Amino acid sequence: MKSYFSTSIPTFCLLSIMAITSGFTRATKSDSEWLVAEAKALIETGWWSNYTRAENHCTWPGIQCNAGTVIEIDLGGHGLNGDITPQIGALSKLQLLNLSWNSLTGELPSSLGNLTQLAVLDASYNHIHSIPLAIQRMENLVSLSLSE
């Protein structure tokens, strides 16, 4: 009986350590995949066309991060034009989006409804003509400014 316990306890400890470390590896991999997807979404907006995915997107102009994840985009008065691309809706941790005082046109993309953590959306002083119903899914939105 003594030998059974002497081999089963170290085996149990070893298996526990392996399970824990494999969980960390999976979390790290999914975190890094998330960061790559986040950088890709930012680049595809066209607003950071001079940057590459290899660069740390948390250092790009107008971006604020927390623990490597984009939580704020502040591009007010940056001379942006064209449509607001749907890729912005992939940034699910975003809490503030300021696109005011630009020359953006068209409608707000329905993908903005994916930004359920967004508290502030300012697209004022642009030429936005339509607001999607998906905006109703923004349960944390406390400030919406679309004035012209």
Short mmCIF file of C-alpha atoms in Angstrom, two decimals:
data_model
loop_
_atom_site.label_atom_id
_atom_site.label_comp_id
_atom_site.label_asym_id
_atom_site.label_seq_id
_atom_site.Cartn_x
_atom_site.Cartn_y
_atom_site.Cartn_z
CA MET A 1 0.00 0.00 0.00
CA LYS A 2 2.83 2.36 0.81
CA SER A 3 4.41 1.96 -2.64
CA TYR A 4 1.08 2.72 -4.36
CA PHE A 5 0.87 6.12 -2.63
CA SER A 6 4.52 6.88 -3.16
CA THR A 7 4.16 6.56 -6.94
CA SER A 8 0.65 7.93 -7.36
CA ILE A 9 1.28 11.26 -5.58
CA PRO A 10 4.27 12.27 -7.75
CA THR A 11 2.38 11.11 -10.85
CA PHE A 12 -0.66 13.17 -9.83
CA CYS A 13 1.55 16.22 -9.21
CA LEU A 14 3.26 15.83 -12.57
CA LEU A 15 -0.07 15.49 -14.42
CA SER A 16 -1.45 18.52 -12.57
CA ILE A 17 1.54 20.65 -13.53
CA MET A 18 1.26 19.52 -17.16
CA ALA A 19 -2.45 20.38 -17.25
CA ILE A 20 -1.87 23.82 -15.74
CA THR A 21 1.00 24.72 -18.07
CA SER A 22 -0.87 23.51 -21.15
CA GLY A 23 -3.74 25.82 -20.14
CA PHE A 24 -1.32 28.76 -19.94
CA THR A 25 0.08 27.87 -23.35
CA ARG A 26 -3.40 27.81 -24.84
CA ALA A 27 -4.31 31.13 -23.20
CA THR A 28 -1.11 32.75 -24.44
CA LYS A 29 -1.66 31.44 -27.95
CA SER A 30 -5.24 32.70 -28.08
CA ASP A 31 -4.11 36.04 -26.63
CA SER A 32 -1.44 36.39 -29.32
CA GLU A 33 -3.95 35.36 -32.00
CA TRP A 34 -6.31 38.01 -30.62
CA LEU A 35 -3.60 40.68 -30.83
CA VAL A 36 -2.83 39.74 -34.43
CA ALA A 37 -6.54 39.92 -35.29
CA GLU A 38 -6.82 43.26 -33.51
CA ALA A 39 -3.88 44.74 -35.44
CA LYS A 40 -5.33 43.37 -38.68
CA ALA A 41 -8.69 45.02 -37.97
CA LEU A 42 -6.97 48.34 -37.28
CA ILE A 43 -4.89 48.19 -40.46
CA GLU A 44 -7.94 47.26 -42.54
CA THR A 45 -9.70 50.46 -41.47
CA GLY A 46 -7.12 52.27 -43.62
CA TRP A 47 -6.52 54.80 -40.85
CA TRP A 48 -3.08 53.38 -40.02
CA SER A 49 -1.94 52.45 -43.52
CA ASN A 50 1.67 53.41 -42.75
CA TYR A 51 1.94 50.74 -40.06
CA THR A 52 2.40 46.98 -40.18
CA ARG A 53 1.11 44.11 -38.09
CA ALA A 54 4.67 43.54 -36.88
CA GLU A 55 4.60 46.83 -34.98
CA ASN A 56 2.98 47.15 -31.58
CA HIS A 57 -0.39 48.70 -32.45
CA CYS A 58 -0.68 50.05 -28.90
CA THR A 59 1.96 52.67 -29.84
CA TRP A 60 0.11 53.91 -32.93
CA PRO A 61 -1.31 57.46 -32.89
CA GLY A 62 -4.72 57.77 -31.28
CA ILE A 63 -4.72 54.30 -29.73
CA GLN A 64 -4.85 53.60 -26.02
CA CYS A 65 -4.40 50.05 -24.74
CA ASN A 66 -4.84 48.18 -21.50
CA ALA A 67 -2.82 44.98 -21.14
CA GLY A 68 -2.13 45.00 -24.88
CA THR A 69 -5.79 45.33 -25.91
CA VAL A 70 -7.20 48.41 -27.63
CA ILE A 71 -9.66 50.18 -25.33
CA GLU A 72 -9.65 53.69 -26.87
CA ILE A 73 -9.38 55.11 -30.36
CA ASP A 74 -9.18 58.90 -30.37
CA LEU A 75 -8.81 60.19 -33.92
CA GLY A 76 -10.75 63.41 -33.56
CA GLY A 77 -9.56 66.05 -36.04
CA HIS A 78 -7.12 63.73 -37.85
CA GLY A 79 -8.34 64.53 -41.38
CA LEU A 80 -9.93 61.12 -41.97
CA ASN A 81 -12.28 60.78 -44.92
CA GLY A 82 -14.43 58.12 -46.53
CA ASP A 83 -16.61 55.56 -44.80
CA ILE A 84 -16.20 54.14 -41.33
CA THR A 85 -15.21 50.57 -42.14
CA PRO A 86 -16.93 47.59 -40.52
CA GLN A 87 -13.58 46.22 -39.29
CA ILE A 88 -13.79 48.61 -36.35
CA GLY A 89 -16.51 46.31 -34.95
CA ALA A 90 -13.90 43.58 -34.37
CA LEU A 91 -12.36 45.56 -31.49
CA SER A 92 -14.69 44.10 -28.87
CA LYS A 93 -12.88 45.61 -25.86
CA LEU A 94 -13.17 49.16 -27.19
CA GLN A 95 -14.57 51.61 -24.62
CA LEU A 96 -14.09 54.96 -26.41
CA LEU A 97 -14.29 55.77 -30.11
CA ASN A 98 -13.76 59.42 -31.06
CA LEU A 99 -13.91 60.14 -34.78
CA SER A 100 -15.19 63.71 -34.47
CA TRP A 101 -14.15 66.65 -36.65
CA ASN A 102 -13.15 64.61 -39.70
CA SER A 103 -14.66 64.21 -43.16
CA LEU A 104 -16.16 60.76 -42.70
CA THR A 105 -19.24 60.01 -44.81
CA GLY A 106 -21.93 57.40 -45.19
CA GLU A 107 -23.45 55.44 -42.39
CA LEU A 108 -22.22 53.99 -39.16
CA PRO A 109 -21.49 50.31 -39.83
CA SER A 110 -23.80 47.80 -38.15
CA SER A 111 -20.67 46.02 -36.83
CA LEU A 112 -20.47 48.79 -34.21
CA GLY A 113 -23.17 46.79 -32.44
CA ASN A 114 -20.42 44.28 -31.55
CA LEU A 115 -18.77 46.91 -29.36
CA THR A 116 -20.75 46.03 -26.26
CA GLN A 117 -18.15 47.60 -23.94
CA LEU A 118 -18.18 50.94 -25.76
CA ALA A 119 -19.12 53.78 -23.40
CA VAL A 120 -18.36 56.81 -25.62
CA LEU A 121 -19.02 57.14 -29.35
CA ASP A 122 -18.32 60.54 -30.88
CA ALA A 123 -18.71 60.84 -34.63
CA SER A 124 -19.85 64.46 -34.54
CA TYR A 125 -18.91 67.00 -37.22
CA ASN A 126 -18.72 64.44 -40.01
CA HIS A 127 -21.20 63.64 -42.76
CA ILE A 128 -22.85 60.56 -41.26
CA HIS A 129 -26.38 60.05 -42.56
CA SER A 130 -27.54 56.78 -41.02
CA ILE A 131 -27.48 55.04 -37.64
CA PRO A 132 -27.88 51.24 -37.62
CA LEU A 133 -30.34 49.47 -35.34
CA ALA A 134 -27.41 47.36 -34.11
CA ILE A 135 -26.41 50.32 -31.95
CA GLN A 136 -29.04 49.03 -29.49
CA ARG A 137 -26.63 46.21 -28.54
CA MET A 138 -24.18 48.74 -27.09
CA GLU A 139 -25.38 48.18 -23.54
CA ASN A 140 -22.61 50.27 -21.93
CA LEU A 141 -22.99 53.31 -24.20
CA VAL A 142 -23.44 56.43 -22.05
CA SER A 143 -22.38 59.14 -24.52
CA LEU A 144 -23.38 59.26 -28.19
CA SER A 145 -22.56 62.38 -30.20
CA LEU A 146 -23.50 62.58 -33.87
CA SER A 147 -24.16 66.31 -34.24
CA GLU A 148 -23.12 68.14 -37.38
#
